[in-house]
Amino acid sequence: MKKIKDFFGKMKWKEGLLIVGIPLMILISNLYLQMCQNDLSFDLAFKFAFSWHTEKFLLGCLVLGTFLLFLVALSGSIGFGSLLYVIIIGVLGFADYQKMFYRLEPIYPDDLKMITEFGLLREMIGTVLFVVIIGISLAGLGLFGWAIYKSFSKPKKTQIIRGALLICSVGLMFYFSDFNNPNNLLRKAYNRSAFWIPYSQKMNYYNTGFIGGFLYNLKVTAMEEPENYSKEIIEEIVETYTAEAEKKNQEAVEEKPNIIFIMSESFSDPLALEGITADKNPLAEYKSIAEQTYSGQMLSQNYGGGTANIEFEALTGLSMELFNAQMTTPYTMLLPNMKEFPSIVSFLKEEDYATTAIHPYNTSMYKRKDVYTMLGFDEFIYEDTMEHTDKIENNSYISDAAAYKEIMGLLSGTSDPQFIHLVTMQTHMPYSDKYTTLNYSSQSTENKYSIDSYMQDIAYSSEALKDFIEELNQLDRRTLVVFWGDHLPSIYSEELQAANEADAKMHRTEFLMYDTAHQLSEKTTHDAITSPYYFAPSLLEQSNLKTSGFYQLLLNVQEAIPAFEKGIYYVGDQWSKEMKLSNEQEAYYEAYQLVQYDLVSGEKYSLKTDFYNSAFE
């Protein structure tokens, strides 16, 4: 103990207090993380730690202890290392509680990349709390930095011990980070009692503890290799569906209409939920368009968030359901490692379309700037480069109407066919205090103000969409539009969510496809159920444009399975939590799975063919 005291300098605590205090701090911090995961329930956290899952709780303490050792060794001070540890764990637990509250899912390791999104974080948790957290964090980092500076003046023997502890702690953390390696000893220790639930990350964190769930979501391959994966099988799939596409393309029209994708933030119908009524319909203007064209509801992967994943599905035609559970955000975890990736963007660029992405916010969210470049967009227009940046009253986000003006400026500025992809921000949370006058009143007894504000938000969005469609109708070039909401807003109580568990109501948003030439083959269908990865092939099919082998495969999968996400399946006009398929349906699904694996984790045999762009041969 004397060596420890020499190493860390003169201590104010007695040796006995030090021996007890450090382990106690680790136990309390782990309990705190567990409480944040369980809606601040001390009872559930205590039972998890000392009754139900003690072994996993202690393994979590081992990981936390290693992290604390790293901070202490790095700073050369038990006091300042512990202070920064407490701040980091405090902020991490708070972030997990907030995400669980708003999105019903825990913090993932990849979420830590959002730590620099100060503007969005401030808007989500409020300015006062944001300033307090930033102030405490900066103070802690400042003191930690000062401790590191002071530590260099300590004796050589102390530096040797400190360096050894630092190397050991760093080595252990790197080893722990390889948690998903089946030979990892920590993973084997967890596997003794852990019951992993890949289809529900929330249950993973509940059953294995915050630390176990967090480790489970560290680096992992995008997909596990299917049993029958081979070059010959992929070539057979490519040949079969490319031939189908080429046959269909012989009857396709040669024109090149403008194509516009609009992913509308949190756009959904609150009146479709049990327990929500209002004095009038905030989506009246939207419905007036939807009832004239192909429309219905889209199955969203998440509730209250997951925007980038829905966008990924819509642009690439790939399903999140097929990924490993730990592949939580392909935009940041998968695409940055790719040199090229087929999408509707690259598909249309082969036909000499100008391709533009618009997002009325900053470029760093989900690495969109890099992702858009890799997907093939010619230009990315964001809040700092937009010509139209009007906002509505106190709303801090650029309005949908302004974003549509940006699109019209692009369409009127060239005679070339264009593909424009817009991700809106106007209807992003928070919903309170945006507007001085609320023209819609719900009969909800819980969170009424936020719900009423949300209805006003989507009413403005609906009106802007209708005005935009009317402008598009005046263009000389035929224009096709796909409009959809990415997910429901996180404003509904647990009781209301429970009342709407049936038929995936908390995961169904509005969508429509519109053709200024009014030639969509299914324009009389207004109750369709679909998934975002079907948007591109469905639009090409209904407008009689050329397609590709990949999109032809997707059309066959869509006919067999109209919509599916992890644990939510719509097959045979029925919603279920398990996917039951006929042999024919299973064959389409397996072919899709093989192609997706080949592209994201396999040898990319299909990428070396014209499978994704054969429409333009």
Coordinates of C-alpha atoms in Angstrom, one line a residue:
M1 CA 0.0 0.0 0.0
K2 CA 3.0 2.3 0.6
K3 CA 4.0 1.9 -3.0
I4 CA 0.5 2.9 -4.1
K5 CA 0.7 6.0 -2.0
D6 CA 4.1 6.8 -3.4
F7 CA 2.8 6.4 -6.9
F8 CA -0.2 8.5 -6.6
G9 CA 1.2 11.1 -4.3
K10 CA 0.2 12.1 -0.9
M11 CA -3.3 10.8 -0.2
K12 CA -5.9 12.5 2.1
W13 CA -7.8 9.2 2.6
K14 CA -6.8 6.5 4.9
E15 CA -5.6 3.2 3.4
G16 CA -8.7 1.4 4.5
L17 CA -11.0 4.0 3.0
L18 CA -9.1 3.7 -0.3
I19 CA -9.4 -0.1 -0.3
V20 CA -13.2 0.1 0.2
G21 CA -13.9 3.2 -1.7
I22 CA -12.7 2.3 -5.2
P23 CA -14.6 -1.0 -5.4
L24 CA -17.7 0.7 -3.9
M25 CA -17.5 3.4 -6.6
I26 CA -17.3 0.8 -9.3
L27 CA -20.3 -1.1 -7.9
I28 CA -22.4 2.1 -7.5
S29 CA -21.5 3.2 -11.1
N30 CA -22.6 -0.1 -12.5
L31 CA -25.8 0.0 -10.5
Y32 CA -26.4 3.5 -11.8
L33 CA -26.0 2.4 -15.4
Q34 CA -28.4 -0.4 -14.7
M35 CA -30.9 2.0 -13.2
C36 CA -30.8 4.2 -16.3
Q37 CA -31.5 1.2 -18.4
N38 CA -34.5 0.3 -16.2
D39 CA -36.4 3.7 -16.1
L40 CA -34.4 4.7 -12.9
S41 CA -35.8 1.8 -10.9
F42 CA -33.4 1.1 -8.1
D43 CA -35.3 -2.1 -7.2
L44 CA -34.8 -3.6 -10.6
A45 CA -31.2 -2.6 -10.7
F46 CA -30.5 -4.0 -7.3
K47 CA -32.2 -7.3 -8.1
F48 CA -30.3 -7.6 -11.3
A49 CA -27.0 -7.1 -9.5
F50 CA -27.5 -9.2 -6.4
S51 CA -30.3 -11.6 -7.2
W52 CA -31.0 -12.3 -10.8
H53 CA -27.7 -11.8 -12.7
T54 CA -24.9 -11.3 -10.2
E55 CA -22.3 -13.0 -12.3
K56 CA -22.9 -10.7 -15.3
F57 CA -23.1 -7.7 -13.0
L58 CA -19.6 -8.6 -11.6
L59 CA -18.2 -9.1 -15.1
G60 CA -19.5 -5.6 -15.9
C61 CA -17.7 -4.3 -12.8
L62 CA -14.5 -5.9 -14.1
V63 CA -14.8 -3.9 -17.3
L64 CA -15.6 -0.7 -15.5
G65 CA -12.7 -1.3 -13.1
T66 CA -10.4 -1.7 -16.1
F67 CA -11.6 1.6 -17.5
L68 CA -11.1 3.3 -14.1
L69 CA -7.6 1.9 -13.9
F70 CA -6.9 3.4 -17.3
L71 CA -8.0 6.9 -16.3
V72 CA -6.2 6.7 -13.0
A73 CA -2.9 5.5 -14.7
L74 CA -3.2 8.1 -17.4
S75 CA -3.7 11.0 -15.0
G76 CA -1.4 9.7 -12.4
S77 CA -4.0 10.5 -9.8
I78 CA -6.6 8.4 -8.1
G79 CA -8.7 11.6 -7.3
F80 CA -8.7 13.2 -10.8
G81 CA -8.9 9.8 -12.6
S82 CA -11.9 8.9 -10.4
L83 CA -13.5 12.3 -11.0
L84 CA -13.4 12.0 -14.8
Y85 CA -14.7 8.4 -14.4
V86 CA -17.7 9.6 -12.5
I87 CA -18.4 12.3 -15.0
I88 CA -18.2 9.9 -18.0
I89 CA -20.4 7.3 -16.4
G90 CA -22.8 10.0 -15.3
V91 CA -23.2 11.4 -18.8
L92 CA -23.3 7.9 -20.4
G93 CA -26.1 6.8 -18.0
F94 CA -28.1 10.0 -18.6
A95 CA -27.7 9.6 -22.4
D96 CA -28.9 6.0 -22.1
Y97 CA -31.9 7.0 -20.0
Q98 CA -32.8 9.7 -22.6
K99 CA -32.6 7.4 -25.5
M100 CA -34.6 4.7 -23.8
F101 CA -37.2 7.3 -22.9
Y102 CA -37.5 8.8 -26.4
R103 CA -36.6 5.8 -28.7
L104 CA -37.1 2.7 -26.5
E105 CA -33.6 1.5 -27.3
P106 CA -30.3 1.8 -25.4
I107 CA -27.1 3.6 -26.2
Y108 CA -24.8 1.7 -28.6
P109 CA -21.1 2.2 -29.0
D110 CA -21.6 3.8 -32.4
D111 CA -23.8 6.4 -30.8
L112 CA -20.8 7.9 -29.1
K113 CA -19.9 9.4 -32.5
M114 CA -22.8 11.8 -32.0
I115 CA -21.0 13.5 -29.1
T116 CA -19.9 16.4 -31.3
E117 CA -23.5 17.1 -32.5
F118 CA -23.9 20.0 -30.0
G119 CA -26.7 21.7 -31.7
L120 CA -28.9 18.6 -31.9
L121 CA -28.1 17.5 -28.4
R122 CA -28.9 21.0 -27.0
E123 CA -32.3 21.0 -28.8
M124 CA -33.1 17.5 -27.5
I125 CA -32.3 17.9 -23.8
G126 CA -32.8 21.7 -23.4
T127 CA -30.3 24.6 -23.3
V128 CA -30.0 24.8 -19.5
L129 CA -29.3 21.1 -18.9
F130 CA -27.0 21.0 -22.0
V131 CA -24.9 23.9 -20.7
V132 CA -24.7 22.2 -17.2
I133 CA -23.5 19.0 -18.7
I134 CA -21.0 20.7 -21.0
G135 CA -19.7 22.8 -18.1
I136 CA -19.1 19.8 -15.8
S137 CA -17.5 17.8 -18.6
L138 CA -15.1 20.6 -19.6
A139 CA -14.2 21.2 -15.9
G140 CA -13.5 17.5 -15.5
L141 CA -11.4 17.4 -18.6
G142 CA -9.5 20.5 -17.6
L143 CA -8.7 19.1 -14.2
F144 CA -7.8 15.7 -15.8
G145 CA -5.4 17.5 -18.2
W146 CA -3.9 19.4 -15.3
A147 CA -3.3 16.1 -13.4
I148 CA -1.5 14.6 -16.4
Y149 CA 0.7 17.7 -16.6
K150 CA 1.6 17.5 -12.9
S151 CA 2.2 13.7 -13.1
F152 CA 5.3 14.2 -15.3
S153 CA 7.1 15.6 -12.3
K154 CA 6.7 12.4 -10.3
P155 CA 9.7 10.1 -9.6
K156 CA 11.1 7.8 -12.2
K157 CA 10.0 4.7 -10.3
T158 CA 6.5 6.1 -10.1
Q159 CA 6.5 6.7 -13.8
I160 CA 7.5 3.1 -14.5
I161 CA 4.7 1.7 -12.3
R162 CA 2.3 4.1 -13.9
G163 CA 3.4 3.1 -17.4
A164 CA 2.9 -0.6 -16.6
L165 CA -0.6 0.0 -15.3
L166 CA -1.4 2.1 -18.4
I167 CA -0.2 -0.6 -20.7
C168 CA -2.1 -3.3 -18.9
S169 CA -5.3 -1.4 -18.8
V170 CA -5.1 -0.4 -22.5
G171 CA -4.3 -4.0 -23.4
L172 CA -7.3 -5.3 -21.5
M173 CA -9.6 -2.8 -23.0
F174 CA -8.5 -3.7 -26.5
Y175 CA -9.1 -7.4 -25.6
F176 CA -12.5 -6.6 -24.2
S177 CA -13.3 -4.7 -27.5
D178 CA -12.9 -8.0 -29.4
F179 CA -16.0 -9.2 -27.4
N180 CA -17.7 -10.7 -30.4
N181 CA -14.8 -13.1 -31.1
P182 CA -16.1 -16.5 -30.0
N183 CA -12.7 -17.2 -28.4
N184 CA -12.8 -14.1 -26.3
L185 CA -12.5 -15.1 -22.6
L186 CA -14.8 -12.3 -21.4
R187 CA -17.5 -13.3 -24.0
K188 CA -17.1 -17.0 -22.8
A189 CA -17.6 -15.8 -19.2
Y190 CA -20.8 -14.0 -20.2
N191 CA -22.0 -16.9 -22.3
R192 CA -22.1 -19.1 -19.1
S193 CA -25.3 -17.4 -18.1
A194 CA -26.2 -14.8 -20.7
F195 CA -29.2 -15.3 -23.0
W196 CA -28.5 -13.1 -26.0
I197 CA -31.6 -11.8 -27.9
P198 CA -30.4 -10.5 -31.4
Y199 CA -33.8 -9.3 -32.5
S200 CA -34.2 -7.0 -29.4
Q201 CA -31.3 -4.9 -28.3
K202 CA -33.4 -3.5 -25.4
M203 CA -33.9 -7.0 -24.1
N204 CA -30.2 -7.8 -24.6
Y205 CA -29.3 -4.9 -22.3
Y206 CA -32.0 -5.9 -19.8
N207 CA -30.8 -9.5 -19.6
T208 CA -27.1 -9.1 -19.7
G209 CA -26.7 -5.7 -18.1
F210 CA -25.7 -2.3 -19.6
I211 CA -22.1 -3.3 -19.9
G212 CA -22.9 -6.7 -21.5
G213 CA -25.2 -5.2 -24.0
F214 CA -22.8 -2.4 -24.8
L215 CA -20.0 -4.9 -25.4
Y216 CA -22.3 -7.0 -27.6
N217 CA -22.7 -4.1 -29.9
L218 CA -19.0 -3.5 -30.5
K219 CA -17.4 -4.3 -33.9
V220 CA -18.8 -7.3 -35.7
T221 CA -19.3 -8.5 -39.3
A222 CA -22.3 -7.1 -41.1
M223 CA -23.8 -10.5 -41.8
E224 CA -23.1 -14.1 -41.0
E225 CA -22.3 -16.2 -44.1
P226 CA -25.4 -18.2 -45.3
E227 CA -24.8 -22.0 -45.5
N228 CA -25.2 -22.2 -49.3
Y229 CA -23.2 -19.1 -50.2
S230 CA -20.9 -19.6 -53.2
K231 CA -19.8 -17.9 -56.4
E232 CA -21.9 -20.4 -58.5
I233 CA -25.0 -19.6 -56.5
I234 CA -24.6 -15.9 -56.8
E235 CA -23.9 -16.2 -60.5
E236 CA -27.1 -18.2 -60.9
I237 CA -29.2 -15.6 -59.0
V238 CA -27.6 -12.8 -61.1
E239 CA -28.3 -14.6 -64.4
T240 CA -31.9 -15.5 -63.5
Y241 CA -33.0 -12.1 -62.4
T242 CA -31.0 -10.1 -65.0
A243 CA -32.7 -12.1 -67.7
E244 CA -36.1 -11.3 -66.2
A245 CA -35.2 -7.6 -66.1
E246 CA -33.9 -7.5 -69.6
K247 CA -37.1 -9.2 -70.8
K248 CA -39.2 -6.6 -69.0
N249 CA -37.1 -3.7 -70.3
Q250 CA -38.0 -4.5 -73.9
E251 CA -41.4 -3.1 -73.1
A252 CA -40.2 -0.2 -70.9
V253 CA -40.6 3.4 -71.9
E254 CA -37.4 5.3 -73.0
E255 CA -38.2 8.6 -71.3
K256 CA -36.2 9.9 -68.3
P257 CA -38.5 11.6 -65.8
N258 CA -37.2 13.5 -62.8
I259 CA -37.3 11.3 -59.7
I260 CA -37.6 12.8 -56.2
F261 CA -37.2 11.0 -52.9
I262 CA -38.5 12.8 -49.8
M263 CA -37.9 11.4 -46.4
S264 CA -40.0 13.5 -44.1
E265 CA -38.9 13.6 -40.5
S266 CA -41.3 11.8 -38.1
F267 CA -44.2 12.2 -40.5
S268 CA -47.0 9.9 -39.5
D269 CA -50.7 9.9 -38.8
P270 CA -51.4 10.3 -35.0
L271 CA -55.1 9.7 -35.6
A272 CA -54.3 6.1 -36.8
L273 CA -53.4 5.2 -33.2
E274 CA -55.8 3.9 -30.6
G275 CA -56.4 6.5 -28.0
I276 CA -55.6 9.6 -30.1
T277 CA -58.5 11.7 -31.5
A278 CA -58.6 15.4 -32.5
D279 CA -61.0 18.1 -33.5
K280 CA -59.7 18.0 -37.1
N281 CA -57.3 16.0 -39.2
P282 CA -53.8 17.5 -39.4
L283 CA -53.0 15.4 -42.5
A284 CA -56.0 16.7 -44.5
E285 CA -53.8 18.2 -47.2
Y286 CA -51.6 15.1 -47.4
K287 CA -54.7 12.8 -47.6
S288 CA -56.0 14.8 -50.5
I289 CA -52.9 13.8 -52.5
A290 CA -52.6 10.3 -51.1
E291 CA -56.2 9.5 -52.2
Q292 CA -55.4 10.3 -55.8
T293 CA -52.3 8.0 -56.1
Y294 CA -50.5 4.9 -54.9
S295 CA -50.2 5.3 -51.1
G296 CA -50.5 3.5 -47.8
Q297 CA -48.2 2.9 -44.8
M298 CA -44.6 2.0 -44.6
L299 CA -43.0 -0.3 -41.9
S300 CA -40.4 1.6 -40.0
Q301 CA -37.6 -0.3 -38.3
N302 CA -37.7 1.9 -35.2
Y303 CA -39.9 4.0 -33.0
G304 CA -38.8 7.6 -32.3
G305 CA -35.5 7.4 -34.2
G306 CA -33.4 5.5 -36.7
T307 CA -33.7 8.0 -39.5
A308 CA -30.4 7.0 -41.2
N309 CA -31.3 3.4 -41.2
I310 CA -34.6 4.0 -43.0
E311 CA -32.7 6.2 -45.5
F312 CA -30.1 3.5 -46.0
E313 CA -32.9 1.0 -46.8
A314 CA -34.6 3.3 -49.3
L315 CA -31.4 4.3 -51.2
T316 CA -29.7 0.9 -51.3
G317 CA -32.6 -1.6 -51.4
L318 CA -31.0 -3.5 -48.5
S319 CA -32.9 -4.6 -45.4
M320 CA -31.7 -4.0 -41.8
E321 CA -33.5 -7.2 -40.9
L322 CA -30.9 -9.2 -42.6
F323 CA -27.9 -7.7 -40.8
N324 CA -26.4 -8.9 -37.5
A325 CA -28.1 -7.3 -34.6
Q326 CA -24.9 -5.3 -33.8
M327 CA -24.9 -3.6 -37.2
T328 CA -27.0 -0.8 -35.7
T329 CA -26.1 2.1 -38.1
P330 CA -24.7 1.1 -41.6
Y331 CA -24.0 4.7 -42.5
T332 CA -21.3 4.9 -39.9
M333 CA -20.4 1.2 -39.3
L334 CA -20.5 -0.3 -42.8
L335 CA -20.4 2.2 -45.7
P336 CA -17.2 4.1 -44.6
N337 CA -15.4 0.8 -45.2
M338 CA -16.7 0.4 -48.8
K339 CA -15.1 1.7 -51.9
E340 CA -18.3 1.5 -53.9
F341 CA -21.9 0.6 -53.1
P342 CA -24.8 0.2 -55.5
S343 CA -27.9 2.3 -54.9
I344 CA -30.7 4.1 -56.7
V345 CA -28.2 6.9 -57.0
S346 CA -25.6 4.9 -58.9
F347 CA -28.4 3.2 -60.9
L348 CA -29.7 6.6 -62.2
K349 CA -26.2 8.0 -62.8
E350 CA -25.7 5.3 -65.4
E351 CA -28.5 7.0 -67.3
D352 CA -26.9 10.4 -67.0
Y353 CA -29.1 11.7 -64.3
A354 CA -27.8 14.6 -62.2
T355 CA -28.0 13.4 -58.6
T356 CA -28.4 15.8 -55.6
A357 CA -28.9 15.2 -51.9
I358 CA -30.5 17.9 -49.7
H359 CA -30.6 17.9 -45.9
P360 CA -31.5 21.2 -44.2
Y361 CA -29.1 20.6 -41.4
N362 CA -25.3 20.0 -41.0
T363 CA -23.1 17.6 -42.9
S364 CA -21.7 15.6 -40.0
M365 CA -24.9 13.7 -38.9
Y366 CA -24.3 10.0 -39.7
K367 CA -21.3 10.9 -41.9
R368 CA -23.8 11.9 -44.6
K369 CA -21.3 14.0 -46.5
D370 CA -18.9 11.0 -46.9
V371 CA -21.8 8.5 -47.4
Y372 CA -23.5 10.6 -50.1
T373 CA -20.2 11.0 -52.0
M374 CA -19.6 7.2 -51.9
L375 CA -23.2 6.4 -53.0
G376 CA -22.6 8.6 -56.1
F377 CA -24.4 11.9 -55.4
D378 CA -22.9 14.8 -57.5
E379 CA -23.8 17.4 -54.9
F380 CA -24.9 17.6 -51.3
I381 CA -26.8 20.8 -50.3
Y382 CA -27.1 21.5 -46.6
E383 CA -28.1 24.3 -44.3
D384 CA -25.0 26.4 -45.0
T385 CA -25.3 26.1 -48.8
M386 CA -29.1 26.3 -49.2
E387 CA -30.5 29.4 -50.9
H388 CA -33.8 29.0 -49.1
T389 CA -33.6 28.8 -45.3
D390 CA -36.9 30.1 -44.0
K391 CA -38.3 28.8 -40.7
I392 CA -41.8 28.9 -39.3
E393 CA -42.2 31.0 -36.1
N394 CA -40.0 29.6 -33.3
N395 CA -39.1 26.4 -35.1
S396 CA -35.3 26.1 -35.1
Y397 CA -35.3 23.9 -38.2
I398 CA -35.5 25.0 -41.8
S399 CA -39.1 24.5 -43.0
D400 CA -40.3 21.9 -45.5
A401 CA -41.6 24.7 -47.7
A402 CA -38.1 26.2 -47.9
A403 CA -36.6 22.8 -48.8
Y404 CA -39.1 22.3 -51.6
K405 CA -38.1 25.7 -53.0
E406 CA -34.6 24.4 -53.1
I407 CA -35.7 21.5 -55.2
M408 CA -37.7 23.7 -57.5
G409 CA -34.6 25.8 -58.0
L410 CA -32.7 22.8 -59.1
L411 CA -35.5 21.5 -61.4
S412 CA -35.9 24.8 -63.2
G413 CA -32.1 25.3 -63.6
T414 CA -31.4 22.5 -66.1
S415 CA -33.0 20.5 -68.8
D416 CA -31.3 17.3 -67.7
P417 CA -33.2 14.6 -65.8
Q418 CA -32.6 14.8 -62.1
F419 CA -32.7 12.5 -59.1
I420 CA -33.1 14.6 -55.9
H421 CA -33.1 13.1 -52.4
L422 CA -34.4 15.3 -49.6
V423 CA -34.3 14.5 -45.9
T424 CA -36.4 17.1 -44.1
M425 CA -35.9 18.6 -40.6
Q426 CA -38.9 20.8 -39.8
T427 CA -40.8 18.1 -37.9
H428 CA -37.9 17.0 -35.8
M429 CA -38.3 16.9 -32.0
P430 CA -38.7 18.7 -29.7
Y431 CA -42.3 19.7 -30.5
S432 CA -43.1 22.1 -27.7
D433 CA -42.8 25.8 -28.0
K434 CA -42.4 25.8 -31.8
Y435 CA -45.6 27.7 -32.6
T436 CA -47.5 30.4 -30.9
T437 CA -50.9 29.2 -32.2
L438 CA -51.9 25.6 -32.3
N439 CA -54.8 24.9 -34.7
Y440 CA -55.3 21.3 -33.7
S441 CA -56.4 19.9 -30.3
S442 CA -56.2 16.3 -29.4
Q443 CA -58.3 14.6 -26.8
S444 CA -55.2 13.0 -25.2
T445 CA -54.8 13.2 -21.5
E446 CA -51.1 12.6 -21.5
N447 CA -48.5 14.8 -23.2
K448 CA -51.3 16.8 -24.9
Y449 CA -49.2 19.9 -25.5
S450 CA -46.5 17.9 -27.4
I451 CA -49.1 16.0 -29.4
D452 CA -51.0 19.1 -30.3
S453 CA -47.7 20.8 -31.3
Y454 CA -46.7 17.8 -33.4
M455 CA -50.0 17.9 -35.2
Q456 CA -49.5 21.5 -36.0
D457 CA -46.0 20.6 -37.3
I458 CA -47.2 17.8 -39.7
A459 CA -50.1 20.0 -40.8
Y460 CA -47.6 22.6 -42.0
S461 CA -45.6 19.8 -43.6
S462 CA -48.8 18.5 -45.4
E463 CA -49.6 21.9 -46.7
A464 CA -46.1 22.4 -48.0
L465 CA -46.2 19.0 -49.7
K466 CA -49.5 19.8 -51.5
D467 CA -48.1 23.2 -52.7
F468 CA -45.0 21.4 -53.9
I469 CA -46.9 18.8 -55.8
E470 CA -49.0 21.5 -57.5
E471 CA -45.7 23.2 -58.6
L472 CA -44.4 20.0 -60.0
N473 CA -47.5 19.5 -62.1
Q474 CA -46.6 22.7 -64.0
L475 CA -43.2 21.3 -65.1
D476 CA -42.7 20.2 -68.7
R477 CA -40.8 17.1 -67.7
R478 CA -42.6 14.2 -66.1
T479 CA -41.7 14.0 -62.4
L480 CA -42.0 11.0 -60.1
V481 CA -42.1 11.5 -56.3
V482 CA -41.7 9.0 -53.4
F483 CA -42.7 10.6 -50.1
W484 CA -42.5 8.8 -46.7
G485 CA -42.1 9.4 -43.0
D486 CA -39.1 7.8 -41.4
H487 CA -40.6 6.9 -38.0
L488 CA -43.2 7.9 -35.4
P489 CA -42.3 10.7 -33.0
S490 CA -41.3 9.7 -29.5
I491 CA -44.1 11.6 -27.8
Y492 CA -46.6 8.9 -26.9
S493 CA -46.9 7.5 -23.3
E494 CA -46.1 3.9 -22.5
E495 CA -49.8 3.2 -22.0
L496 CA -50.6 4.4 -25.5
Q497 CA -47.7 2.4 -26.9
A498 CA -49.0 -0.7 -25.2
A499 CA -52.5 -0.1 -26.6
N500 CA -51.0 0.0 -30.1
E501 CA -48.7 -3.0 -29.9
A502 CA -51.0 -5.0 -32.3
D503 CA -50.3 -4.9 -36.0
A504 CA -47.1 -2.9 -35.7
K505 CA -49.0 0.4 -35.3
M506 CA -46.1 2.1 -33.6
H507 CA -43.9 1.3 -36.6
R508 CA -46.2 2.4 -39.4
T509 CA -45.7 5.7 -41.1
E510 CA -47.4 7.3 -44.2
F511 CA -46.0 7.0 -47.7
L512 CA -47.1 7.8 -51.2
M513 CA -45.8 7.7 -54.8
Y514 CA -46.9 10.4 -57.2
D515 CA -46.6 10.8 -61.0
T516 CA -47.3 14.2 -62.6
A517 CA -48.3 12.2 -65.7
H518 CA -50.8 10.2 -63.5
Q519 CA -49.6 6.9 -65.1
L520 CA -48.7 4.8 -62.0
S521 CA -50.1 1.3 -62.6
E522 CA -51.4 1.1 -59.0
K523 CA -52.6 4.7 -58.6
T524 CA -56.0 3.4 -57.3
T525 CA -54.4 1.6 -54.3
H526 CA -54.4 3.7 -51.2
D527 CA -53.9 1.1 -48.4
A528 CA -50.7 -0.5 -49.4
I529 CA -48.2 -1.9 -46.8
T530 CA -44.6 -1.8 -47.8
S531 CA -41.0 -1.4 -46.6
P532 CA -38.5 1.3 -47.7
Y533 CA -36.2 -1.0 -49.6
Y534 CA -39.0 -1.6 -52.0
F535 CA -39.5 2.0 -53.0
A536 CA -37.1 2.2 -55.9
P537 CA -38.1 -1.1 -57.7
S538 CA -41.8 -0.4 -57.1
L539 CA -41.5 3.1 -58.5
L540 CA -39.7 1.9 -61.7
E541 CA -42.2 -1.0 -62.1
Q542 CA -45.3 1.2 -61.7
S543 CA -44.0 3.9 -64.0
N544 CA -42.8 1.4 -66.7
L545 CA -39.2 2.5 -66.5
K546 CA -36.3 0.2 -67.1
T547 CA -35.2 -1.9 -64.1
S548 CA -32.2 -4.1 -63.1
G549 CA -31.7 -7.7 -62.0
F550 CA -31.4 -6.6 -58.4
Y551 CA -34.6 -4.6 -58.5
Q552 CA -36.4 -7.5 -60.2
L553 CA -35.3 -9.8 -57.3
L554 CA -36.7 -7.2 -54.9
L555 CA -40.0 -7.1 -56.7
N556 CA -40.3 -10.8 -56.3
V557 CA -39.5 -10.6 -52.6
Q558 CA -42.0 -7.8 -52.2
E559 CA -44.7 -9.9 -53.7
A560 CA -43.9 -12.7 -51.3
I561 CA -43.2 -10.5 -48.2
P562 CA -44.7 -7.0 -48.6
A563 CA -43.0 -5.7 -45.4
F564 CA -40.6 -7.0 -42.8
E565 CA -38.2 -5.8 -40.1
K566 CA -36.7 -7.5 -37.1
G567 CA -39.5 -9.2 -35.2
I568 CA -42.2 -7.6 -37.4
Y569 CA -43.5 -9.4 -40.5
Y570 CA -46.4 -8.7 -42.9
V571 CA -47.1 -11.8 -44.9
G572 CA -50.4 -12.9 -46.4
D573 CA -52.2 -9.8 -45.2
Q574 CA -51.3 -10.7 -41.6
W575 CA -49.0 -9.1 -39.1
S576 CA -46.8 -11.5 -37.0
K577 CA -43.7 -11.6 -34.9
E578 CA -42.4 -14.7 -36.8
M579 CA -42.0 -15.1 -40.5
K580 CA -43.7 -18.1 -41.9
L581 CA -43.1 -18.6 -45.6
S582 CA -44.0 -21.1 -48.3
N583 CA -41.2 -22.8 -50.2
E584 CA -41.5 -20.3 -53.1
Q585 CA -41.5 -17.3 -50.7
E586 CA -38.5 -18.8 -48.8
A587 CA -36.6 -19.2 -52.1
Y588 CA -37.0 -15.4 -52.9
Y589 CA -36.0 -14.5 -49.4
E590 CA -32.9 -16.7 -49.4
A591 CA -31.8 -15.3 -52.8
Y592 CA -32.2 -11.8 -51.4
Q593 CA -30.2 -12.7 -48.3
L594 CA -27.4 -14.3 -50.4
V595 CA -27.1 -11.2 -52.5
Q596 CA -27.1 -8.8 -49.5
Y597 CA -24.4 -11.0 -47.8
D598 CA -22.3 -11.1 -51.0
L599 CA -22.4 -7.3 -51.2
V600 CA -21.7 -6.3 -47.6
S601 CA -19.6 -9.2 -46.2
G602 CA -18.9 -11.7 -49.0
E603 CA -16.7 -11.7 -52.0
K604 CA -18.8 -9.2 -54.0
Y605 CA -19.3 -11.5 -56.9
S606 CA -22.5 -9.7 -57.9
L607 CA -20.8 -6.3 -57.9
K608 CA -18.5 -7.5 -60.7
T609 CA -21.5 -8.0 -63.0
D610 CA -24.3 -5.7 -64.3
F611 CA -26.7 -7.0 -61.8
Y612 CA -27.4 -3.6 -60.2
N613 CA -27.4 -1.6 -63.4
S614 CA -28.4 -3.9 -66.2
A615 CA -31.4 -1.7 -67.1
F616 CA -29.1 0.5 -69.0
E617 CA -27.4 -2.2 -71.2

